Tab-separated table of C-alpha atoms in Angstrom:
chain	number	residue	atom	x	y	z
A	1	UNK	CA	22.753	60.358	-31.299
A	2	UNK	CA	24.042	60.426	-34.898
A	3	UNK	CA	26.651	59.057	-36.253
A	4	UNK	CA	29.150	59.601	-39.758
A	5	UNK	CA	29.470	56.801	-41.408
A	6	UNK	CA	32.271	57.711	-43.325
A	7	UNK	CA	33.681	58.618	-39.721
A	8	UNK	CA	33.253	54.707	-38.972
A	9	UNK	CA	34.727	53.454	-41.976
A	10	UNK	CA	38.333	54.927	-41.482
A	11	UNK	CA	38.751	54.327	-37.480
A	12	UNK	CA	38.170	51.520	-34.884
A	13	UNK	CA	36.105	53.456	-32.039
A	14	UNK	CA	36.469	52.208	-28.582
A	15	UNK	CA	35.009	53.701	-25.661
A	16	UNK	CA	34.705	53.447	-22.096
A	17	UNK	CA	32.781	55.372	-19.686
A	18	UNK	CA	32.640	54.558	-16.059
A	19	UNK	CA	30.275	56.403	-14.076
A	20	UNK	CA	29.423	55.938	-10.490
A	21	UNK	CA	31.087	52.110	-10.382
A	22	UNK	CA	27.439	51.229	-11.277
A	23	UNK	CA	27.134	51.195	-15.259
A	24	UNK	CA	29.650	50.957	-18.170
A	25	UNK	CA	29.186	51.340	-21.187
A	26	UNK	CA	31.396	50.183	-23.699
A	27	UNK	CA	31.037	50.526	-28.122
A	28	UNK	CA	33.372	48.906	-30.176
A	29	UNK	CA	33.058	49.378	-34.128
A	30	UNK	CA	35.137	48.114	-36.714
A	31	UNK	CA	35.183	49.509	-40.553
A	32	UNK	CA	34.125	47.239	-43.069
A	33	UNK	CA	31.550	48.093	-45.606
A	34	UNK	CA	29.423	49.789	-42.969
A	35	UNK	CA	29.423	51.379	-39.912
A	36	UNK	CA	28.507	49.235	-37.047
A	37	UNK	CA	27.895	50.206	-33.195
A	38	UNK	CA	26.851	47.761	-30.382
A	39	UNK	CA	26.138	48.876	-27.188
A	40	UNK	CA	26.384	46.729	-24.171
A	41	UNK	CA	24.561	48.179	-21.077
A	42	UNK	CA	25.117	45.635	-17.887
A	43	UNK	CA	24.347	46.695	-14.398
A	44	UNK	CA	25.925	44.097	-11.418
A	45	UNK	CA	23.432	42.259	-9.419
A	46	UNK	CA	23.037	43.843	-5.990
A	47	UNK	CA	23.604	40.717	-3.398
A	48	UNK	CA	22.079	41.290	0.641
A	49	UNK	CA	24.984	40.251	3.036
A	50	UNK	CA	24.469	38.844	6.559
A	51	UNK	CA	26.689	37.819	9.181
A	52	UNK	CA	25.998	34.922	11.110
A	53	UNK	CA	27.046	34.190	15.226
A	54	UNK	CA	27.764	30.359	14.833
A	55	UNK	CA	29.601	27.975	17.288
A	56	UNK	CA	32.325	26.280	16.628
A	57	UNK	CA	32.351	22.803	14.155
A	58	UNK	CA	28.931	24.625	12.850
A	59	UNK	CA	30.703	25.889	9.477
A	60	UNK	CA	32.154	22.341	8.608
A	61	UNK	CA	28.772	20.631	9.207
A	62	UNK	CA	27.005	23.357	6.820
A	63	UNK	CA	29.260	22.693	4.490
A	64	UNK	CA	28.982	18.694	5.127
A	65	UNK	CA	24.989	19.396	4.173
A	66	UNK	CA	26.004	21.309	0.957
A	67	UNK	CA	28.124	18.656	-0.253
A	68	UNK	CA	25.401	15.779	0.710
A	69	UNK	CA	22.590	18.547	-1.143
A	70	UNK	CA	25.137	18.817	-3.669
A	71	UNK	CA	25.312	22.693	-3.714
A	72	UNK	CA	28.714	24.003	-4.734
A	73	UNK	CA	30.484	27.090	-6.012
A	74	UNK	CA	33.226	25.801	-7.999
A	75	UNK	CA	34.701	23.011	-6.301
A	76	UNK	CA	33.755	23.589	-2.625
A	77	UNK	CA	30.323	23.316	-1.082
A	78	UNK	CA	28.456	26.361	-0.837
A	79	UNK	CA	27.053	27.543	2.698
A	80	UNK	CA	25.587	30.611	0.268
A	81	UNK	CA	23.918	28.216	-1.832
A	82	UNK	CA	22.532	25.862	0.946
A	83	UNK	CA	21.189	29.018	2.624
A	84	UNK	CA	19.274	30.218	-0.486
A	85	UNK	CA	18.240	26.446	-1.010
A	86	UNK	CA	16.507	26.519	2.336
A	87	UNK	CA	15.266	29.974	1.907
A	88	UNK	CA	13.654	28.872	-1.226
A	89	UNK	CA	12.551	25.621	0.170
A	90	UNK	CA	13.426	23.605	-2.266
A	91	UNK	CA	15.672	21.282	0.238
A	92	UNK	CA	14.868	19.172	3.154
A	93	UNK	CA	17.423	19.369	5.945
A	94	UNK	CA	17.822	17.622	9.062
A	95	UNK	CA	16.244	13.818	10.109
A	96	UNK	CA	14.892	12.763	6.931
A	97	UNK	CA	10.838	11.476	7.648
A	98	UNK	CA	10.345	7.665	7.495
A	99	UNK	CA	8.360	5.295	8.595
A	100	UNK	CA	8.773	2.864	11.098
A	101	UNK	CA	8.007	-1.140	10.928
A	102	UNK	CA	4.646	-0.178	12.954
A	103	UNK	CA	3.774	2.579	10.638
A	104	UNK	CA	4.846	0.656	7.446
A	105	UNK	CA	2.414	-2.528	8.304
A	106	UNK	CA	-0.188	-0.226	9.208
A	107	UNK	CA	-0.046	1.520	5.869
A	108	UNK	CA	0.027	-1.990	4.654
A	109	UNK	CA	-3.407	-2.942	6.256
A	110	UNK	CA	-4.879	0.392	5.161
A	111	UNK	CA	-4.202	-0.102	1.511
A	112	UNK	CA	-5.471	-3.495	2.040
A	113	UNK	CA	-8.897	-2.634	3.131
A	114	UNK	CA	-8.979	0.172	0.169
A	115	UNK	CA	-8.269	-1.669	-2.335
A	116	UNK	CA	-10.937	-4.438	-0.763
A	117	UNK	CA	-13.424	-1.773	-0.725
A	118	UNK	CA	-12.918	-0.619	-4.299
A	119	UNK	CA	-11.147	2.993	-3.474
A	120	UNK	CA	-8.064	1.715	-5.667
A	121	UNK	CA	-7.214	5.452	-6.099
A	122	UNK	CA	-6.508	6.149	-3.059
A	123	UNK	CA	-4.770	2.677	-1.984
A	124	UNK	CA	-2.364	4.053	-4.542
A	125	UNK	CA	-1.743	7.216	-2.751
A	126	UNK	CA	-1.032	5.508	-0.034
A	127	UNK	CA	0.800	3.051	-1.663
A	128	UNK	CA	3.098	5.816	-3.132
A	129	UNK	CA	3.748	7.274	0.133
A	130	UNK	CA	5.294	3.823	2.171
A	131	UNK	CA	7.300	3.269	-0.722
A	132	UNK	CA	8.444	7.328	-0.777
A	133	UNK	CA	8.849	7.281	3.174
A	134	UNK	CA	8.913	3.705	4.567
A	135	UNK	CA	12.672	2.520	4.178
A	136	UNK	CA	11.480	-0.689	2.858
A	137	UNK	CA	13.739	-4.060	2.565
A	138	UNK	CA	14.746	-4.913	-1.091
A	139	UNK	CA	11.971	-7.335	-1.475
A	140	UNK	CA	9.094	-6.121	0.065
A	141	UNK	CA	10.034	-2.530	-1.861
A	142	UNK	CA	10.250	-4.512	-5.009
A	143	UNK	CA	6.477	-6.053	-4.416
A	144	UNK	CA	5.267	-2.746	-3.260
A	145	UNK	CA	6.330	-1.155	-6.501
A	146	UNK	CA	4.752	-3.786	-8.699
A	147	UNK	CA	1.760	-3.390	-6.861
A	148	UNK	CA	1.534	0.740	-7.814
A	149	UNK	CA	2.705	0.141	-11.287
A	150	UNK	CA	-0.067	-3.074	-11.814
A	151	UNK	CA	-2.903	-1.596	-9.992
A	152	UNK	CA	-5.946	-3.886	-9.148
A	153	UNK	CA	-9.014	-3.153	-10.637
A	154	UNK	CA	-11.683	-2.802	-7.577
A	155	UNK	CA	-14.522	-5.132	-8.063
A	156	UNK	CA	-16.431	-4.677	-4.759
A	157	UNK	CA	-18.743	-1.899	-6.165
A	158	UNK	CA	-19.877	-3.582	-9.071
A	159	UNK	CA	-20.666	-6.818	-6.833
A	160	UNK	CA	-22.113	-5.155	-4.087
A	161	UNK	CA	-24.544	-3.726	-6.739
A	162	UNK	CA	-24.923	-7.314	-8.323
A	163	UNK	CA	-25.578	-8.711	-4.921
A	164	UNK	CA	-28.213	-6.042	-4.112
A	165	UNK	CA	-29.806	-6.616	-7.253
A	166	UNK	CA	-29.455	-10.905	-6.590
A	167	UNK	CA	-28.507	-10.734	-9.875
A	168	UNK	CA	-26.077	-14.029	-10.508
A	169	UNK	CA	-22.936	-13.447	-11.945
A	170	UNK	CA	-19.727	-15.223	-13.388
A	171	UNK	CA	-16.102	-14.991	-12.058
A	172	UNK	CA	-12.945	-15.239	-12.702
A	173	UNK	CA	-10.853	-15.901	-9.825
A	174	UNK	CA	-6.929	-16.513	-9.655
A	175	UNK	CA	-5.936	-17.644	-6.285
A	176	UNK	CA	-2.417	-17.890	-3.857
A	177	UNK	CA	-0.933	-20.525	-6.115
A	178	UNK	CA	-1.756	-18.832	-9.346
A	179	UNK	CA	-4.294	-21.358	-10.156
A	180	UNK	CA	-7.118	-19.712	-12.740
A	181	UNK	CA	-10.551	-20.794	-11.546
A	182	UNK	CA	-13.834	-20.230	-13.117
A	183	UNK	CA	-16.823	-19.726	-10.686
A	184	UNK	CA	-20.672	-19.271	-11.360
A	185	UNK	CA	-21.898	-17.196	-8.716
A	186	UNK	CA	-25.678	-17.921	-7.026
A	187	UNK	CA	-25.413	-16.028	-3.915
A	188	UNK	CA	-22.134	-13.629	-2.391
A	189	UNK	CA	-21.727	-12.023	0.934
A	190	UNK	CA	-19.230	-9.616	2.493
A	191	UNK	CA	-17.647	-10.529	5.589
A	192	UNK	CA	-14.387	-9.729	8.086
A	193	UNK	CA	-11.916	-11.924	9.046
A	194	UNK	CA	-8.667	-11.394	11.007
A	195	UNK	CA	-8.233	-7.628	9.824
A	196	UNK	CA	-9.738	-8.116	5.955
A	197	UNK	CA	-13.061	-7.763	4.367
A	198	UNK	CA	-13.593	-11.345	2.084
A	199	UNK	CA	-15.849	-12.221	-0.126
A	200	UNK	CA	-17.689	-15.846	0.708
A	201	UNK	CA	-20.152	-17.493	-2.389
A	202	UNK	CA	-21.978	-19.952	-3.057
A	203	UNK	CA	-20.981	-21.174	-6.419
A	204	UNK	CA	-22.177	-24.326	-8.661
A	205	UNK	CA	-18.636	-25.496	-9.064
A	206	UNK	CA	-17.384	-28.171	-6.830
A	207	UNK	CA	-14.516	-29.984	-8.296
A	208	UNK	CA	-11.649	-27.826	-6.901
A	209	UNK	CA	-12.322	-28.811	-3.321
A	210	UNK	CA	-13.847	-31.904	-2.952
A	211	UNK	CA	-10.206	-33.065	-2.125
A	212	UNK	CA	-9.684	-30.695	0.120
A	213	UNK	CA	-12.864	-31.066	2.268
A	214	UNK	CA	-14.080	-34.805	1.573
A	215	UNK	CA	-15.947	-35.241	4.387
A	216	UNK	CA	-18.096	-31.913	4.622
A	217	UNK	CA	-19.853	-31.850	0.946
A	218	UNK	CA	-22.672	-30.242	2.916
A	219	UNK	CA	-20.393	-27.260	2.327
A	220	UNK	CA	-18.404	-27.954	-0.989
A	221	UNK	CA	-20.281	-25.239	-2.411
A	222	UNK	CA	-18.931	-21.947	-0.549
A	223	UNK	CA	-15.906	-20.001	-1.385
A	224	UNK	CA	-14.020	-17.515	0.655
A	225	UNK	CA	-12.156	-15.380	-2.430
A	226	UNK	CA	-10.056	-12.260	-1.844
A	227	UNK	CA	-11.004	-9.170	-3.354
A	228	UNK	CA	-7.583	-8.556	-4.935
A	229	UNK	CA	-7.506	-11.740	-6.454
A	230	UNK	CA	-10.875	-11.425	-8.588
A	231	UNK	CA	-9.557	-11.171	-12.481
A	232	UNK	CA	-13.313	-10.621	-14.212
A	233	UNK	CA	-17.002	-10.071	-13.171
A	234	UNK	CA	-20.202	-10.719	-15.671
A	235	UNK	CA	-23.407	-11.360	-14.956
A	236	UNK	CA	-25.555	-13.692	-15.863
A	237	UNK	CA	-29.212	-15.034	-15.903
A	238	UNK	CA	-30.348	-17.552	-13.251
A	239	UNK	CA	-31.879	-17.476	-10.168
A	240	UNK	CA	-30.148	-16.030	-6.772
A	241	UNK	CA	-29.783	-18.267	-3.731
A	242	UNK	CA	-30.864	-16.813	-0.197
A	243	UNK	CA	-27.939	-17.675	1.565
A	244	UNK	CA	-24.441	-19.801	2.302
A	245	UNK	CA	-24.830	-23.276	2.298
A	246	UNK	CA	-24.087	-24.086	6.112
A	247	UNK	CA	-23.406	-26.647	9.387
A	248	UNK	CA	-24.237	-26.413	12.957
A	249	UNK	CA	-21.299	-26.420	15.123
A	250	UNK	CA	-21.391	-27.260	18.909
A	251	UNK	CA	-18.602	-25.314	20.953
A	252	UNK	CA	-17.489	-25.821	24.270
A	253	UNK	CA	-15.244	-22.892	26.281
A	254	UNK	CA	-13.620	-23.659	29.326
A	255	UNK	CA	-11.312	-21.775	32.169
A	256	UNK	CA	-10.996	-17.889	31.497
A	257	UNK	CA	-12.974	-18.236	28.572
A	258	UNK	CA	-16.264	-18.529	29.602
A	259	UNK	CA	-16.475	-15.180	31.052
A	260	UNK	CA	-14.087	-13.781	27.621
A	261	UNK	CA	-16.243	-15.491	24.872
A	262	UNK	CA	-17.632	-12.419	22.878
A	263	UNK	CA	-20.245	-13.346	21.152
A	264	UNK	CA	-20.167	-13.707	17.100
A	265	UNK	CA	-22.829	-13.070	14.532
A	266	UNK	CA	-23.155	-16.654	13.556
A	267	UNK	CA	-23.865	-17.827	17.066
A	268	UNK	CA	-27.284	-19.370	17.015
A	269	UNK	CA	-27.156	-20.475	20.817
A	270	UNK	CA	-25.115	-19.820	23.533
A	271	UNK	CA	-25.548	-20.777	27.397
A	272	UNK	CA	-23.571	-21.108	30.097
A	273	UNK	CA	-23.707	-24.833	32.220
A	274	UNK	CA	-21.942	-24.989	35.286
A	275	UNK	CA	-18.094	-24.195	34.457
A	276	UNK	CA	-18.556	-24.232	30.629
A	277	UNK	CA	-20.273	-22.348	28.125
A	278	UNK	CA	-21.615	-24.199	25.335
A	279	UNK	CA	-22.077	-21.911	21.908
A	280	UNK	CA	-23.669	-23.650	18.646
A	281	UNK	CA	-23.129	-21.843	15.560
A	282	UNK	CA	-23.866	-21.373	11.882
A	283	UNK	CA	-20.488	-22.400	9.815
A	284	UNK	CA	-20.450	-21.544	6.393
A	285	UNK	CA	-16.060	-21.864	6.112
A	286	UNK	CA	-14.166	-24.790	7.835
A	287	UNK	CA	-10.888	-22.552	7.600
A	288	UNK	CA	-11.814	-19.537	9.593
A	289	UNK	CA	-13.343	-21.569	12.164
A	290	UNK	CA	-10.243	-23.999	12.879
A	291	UNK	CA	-7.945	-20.638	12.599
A	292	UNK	CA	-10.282	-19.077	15.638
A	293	UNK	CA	-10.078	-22.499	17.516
A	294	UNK	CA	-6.167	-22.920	17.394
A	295	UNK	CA	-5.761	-19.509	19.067
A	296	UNK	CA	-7.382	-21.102	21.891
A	297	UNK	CA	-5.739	-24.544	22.390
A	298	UNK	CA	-7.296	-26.523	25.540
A	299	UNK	CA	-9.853	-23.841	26.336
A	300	UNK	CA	-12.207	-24.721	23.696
A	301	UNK	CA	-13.115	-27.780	22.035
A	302	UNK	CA	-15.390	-28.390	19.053
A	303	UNK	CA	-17.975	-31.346	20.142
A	304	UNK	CA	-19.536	-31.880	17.189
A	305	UNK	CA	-19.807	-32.546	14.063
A	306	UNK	CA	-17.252	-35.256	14.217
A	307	UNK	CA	-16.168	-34.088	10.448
A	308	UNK	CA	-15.002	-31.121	11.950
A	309	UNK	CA	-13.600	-32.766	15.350
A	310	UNK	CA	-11.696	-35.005	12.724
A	311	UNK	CA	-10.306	-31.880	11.047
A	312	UNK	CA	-8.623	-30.671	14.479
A	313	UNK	CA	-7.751	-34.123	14.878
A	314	UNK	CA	-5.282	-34.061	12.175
A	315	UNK	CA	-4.101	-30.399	12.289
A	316	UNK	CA	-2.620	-31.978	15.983
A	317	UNK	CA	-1.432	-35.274	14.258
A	318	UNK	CA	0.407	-33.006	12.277
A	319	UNK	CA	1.494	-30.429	14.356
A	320	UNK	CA	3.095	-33.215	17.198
A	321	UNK	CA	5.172	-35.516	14.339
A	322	UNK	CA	6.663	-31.407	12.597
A	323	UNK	CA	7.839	-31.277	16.834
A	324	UNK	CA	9.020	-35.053	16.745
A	325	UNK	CA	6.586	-35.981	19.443
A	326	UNK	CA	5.552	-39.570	20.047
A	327	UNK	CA	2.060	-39.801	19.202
A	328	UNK	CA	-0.873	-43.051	18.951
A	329	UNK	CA	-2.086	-43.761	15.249
């Protein structure tokens, strides 16, 4: 199409067509120094409409979702909109998915024993997902999320392959009471207790629990250190130990568990006299055994050494004066 521009320069052209309610086409020019012509082609979006068989109550709690979704058209929610949200799927309707206080500690163990076994990766992942899903109190939410934003670094691969090569090693260890201590490794093992992989060593420093365990230096020597709270690993020269310093201690079970006792890896002997069962085993941590003890209460008694009877001793001194009992000195 051609057009005059002297034509455009002494009239205002306006034109609308209408054909078939589907296109229109409108040019509006104005003369200036030059003819101009826009044309503006627009074609209305075809929309599919469905009718929907609902019960009563059903629109008002649609349109209760579209407000909580916050899908509106204009100033009312949109049932429209919440149906194109779903269709979409970029909403979630219905019972949102959480965790319960069984599923949150189990998540809680399992990121545990990854982060113990190095896979730090994926203890985040996991991680992520109870603090996503597990409608978490304030504080343990807060802890959670300093945990994903301060990740550990995962030093059970590089000691494992220390340890298989004996190759000594120093470390840098911070532990519950934020207390920086400063270890020289000789020998290291991996072992479970209560749920968690640990990491026991035989170290040359002795200082920081000679107070705590004055009358078993035969074991002043061994650590048990969490794998979370390791800060640094280097190795060093020296030679590697064989094994965990260690005492023999004599165990006696009575009642129902003499036929429960399972038997543990440290047990060196273990017999069964009458209505006991007497067990002697290897100890290379004080704590662990006590904690396995208590769980026990008149069913087992330790017999010997009388360091370690002494130990129990006290934990019962203790125990009856926090209960007000009367007690002998």
């Amino acid at each position: 199409m051609r057009y005059n521009s002297g034509f455009f320069d002494r009239f205002l052209l306006s034109i609308q067509f209408i054909e078939t309610g589907l296109y229109t086409l409108t040019i509006k020019s104005i003369a200036y120094q030059k003819a101009k012509c826009k044309y503006i082609l627009a074609m209305p979006r075809k929309k599919d409409t469905i009718t929907l068989s609902i019960p009563p109550g059903t629109k008002e709690q649609l349109e209760a979702i579209a407000r909580r979704l916050n899908i509106f058209w204009g100033q009312a929610p949109s049932i429209s909109g919440l149906l194109v949200a779903i269709a979409q799927a970029t909403v979630e309707v219905g019972k949102p998915f959480t965790l319960d206080s069984n599923q949150v500690k189990a998540l809680q163990q399992a990121i545990k024993a990854l982060n113990d076994a190095g896979q730090i990766g994926e203890a985040q992942t996991v991680l992520a997902l109870l603090i996503e899903r597990g409608n978490l109190e304030p504080p343990l939410r807060q802890s959670l999320v300093k945990q994903l934003s301060q990740p550990a670094k995962g030093w059970r691969p590089e000691i494992e392959d220390l340890m298989q090569r004996q190759q000594p090693f120093y470390l840098l260890y911070r532990n519950s009471q934020s207390n920086e201590l400063e270890y020289t490794v000789r020998h290291a093992e991996v072992r479970f207790f209560e749920k968690r992989f640990y990491l026991l060593i035989w170290c040359e420093e002795t200082q920081d629990v000679e107070n705590d365990i004055p009358d078993l230096p035969e074991l002043w020597h061994n650590r048990c250190l969490s794998f979370d709270r390791i800060q640094s690993v280097l190795p060093i020269s020296g030679d590697w130990r064989g094994q965990l310093d260690a005492i023999k201690v004599y165990l006696q079970f009575r009642g129902w568990m003499v036929k429960a006792y399972q038997l543990k890896d440290d047990d060196l002997e273990d017999k069964v006299i009458g209505d006991v069962r007497q067990v002697v085993r290897r100890v290379v941590n004080p704590f662990w055994l006590i904690r396995e003890v208590s769980r026990y209460w008149e069913d087992c008694t330790i017999l010997a050494p009388e360091a370690m009877r002494d130990r129990i001793k006290q934990k019962l001194i203790d125990l009856c004066r926090q209960y007000d009992l009367e007690i002998r000195d």
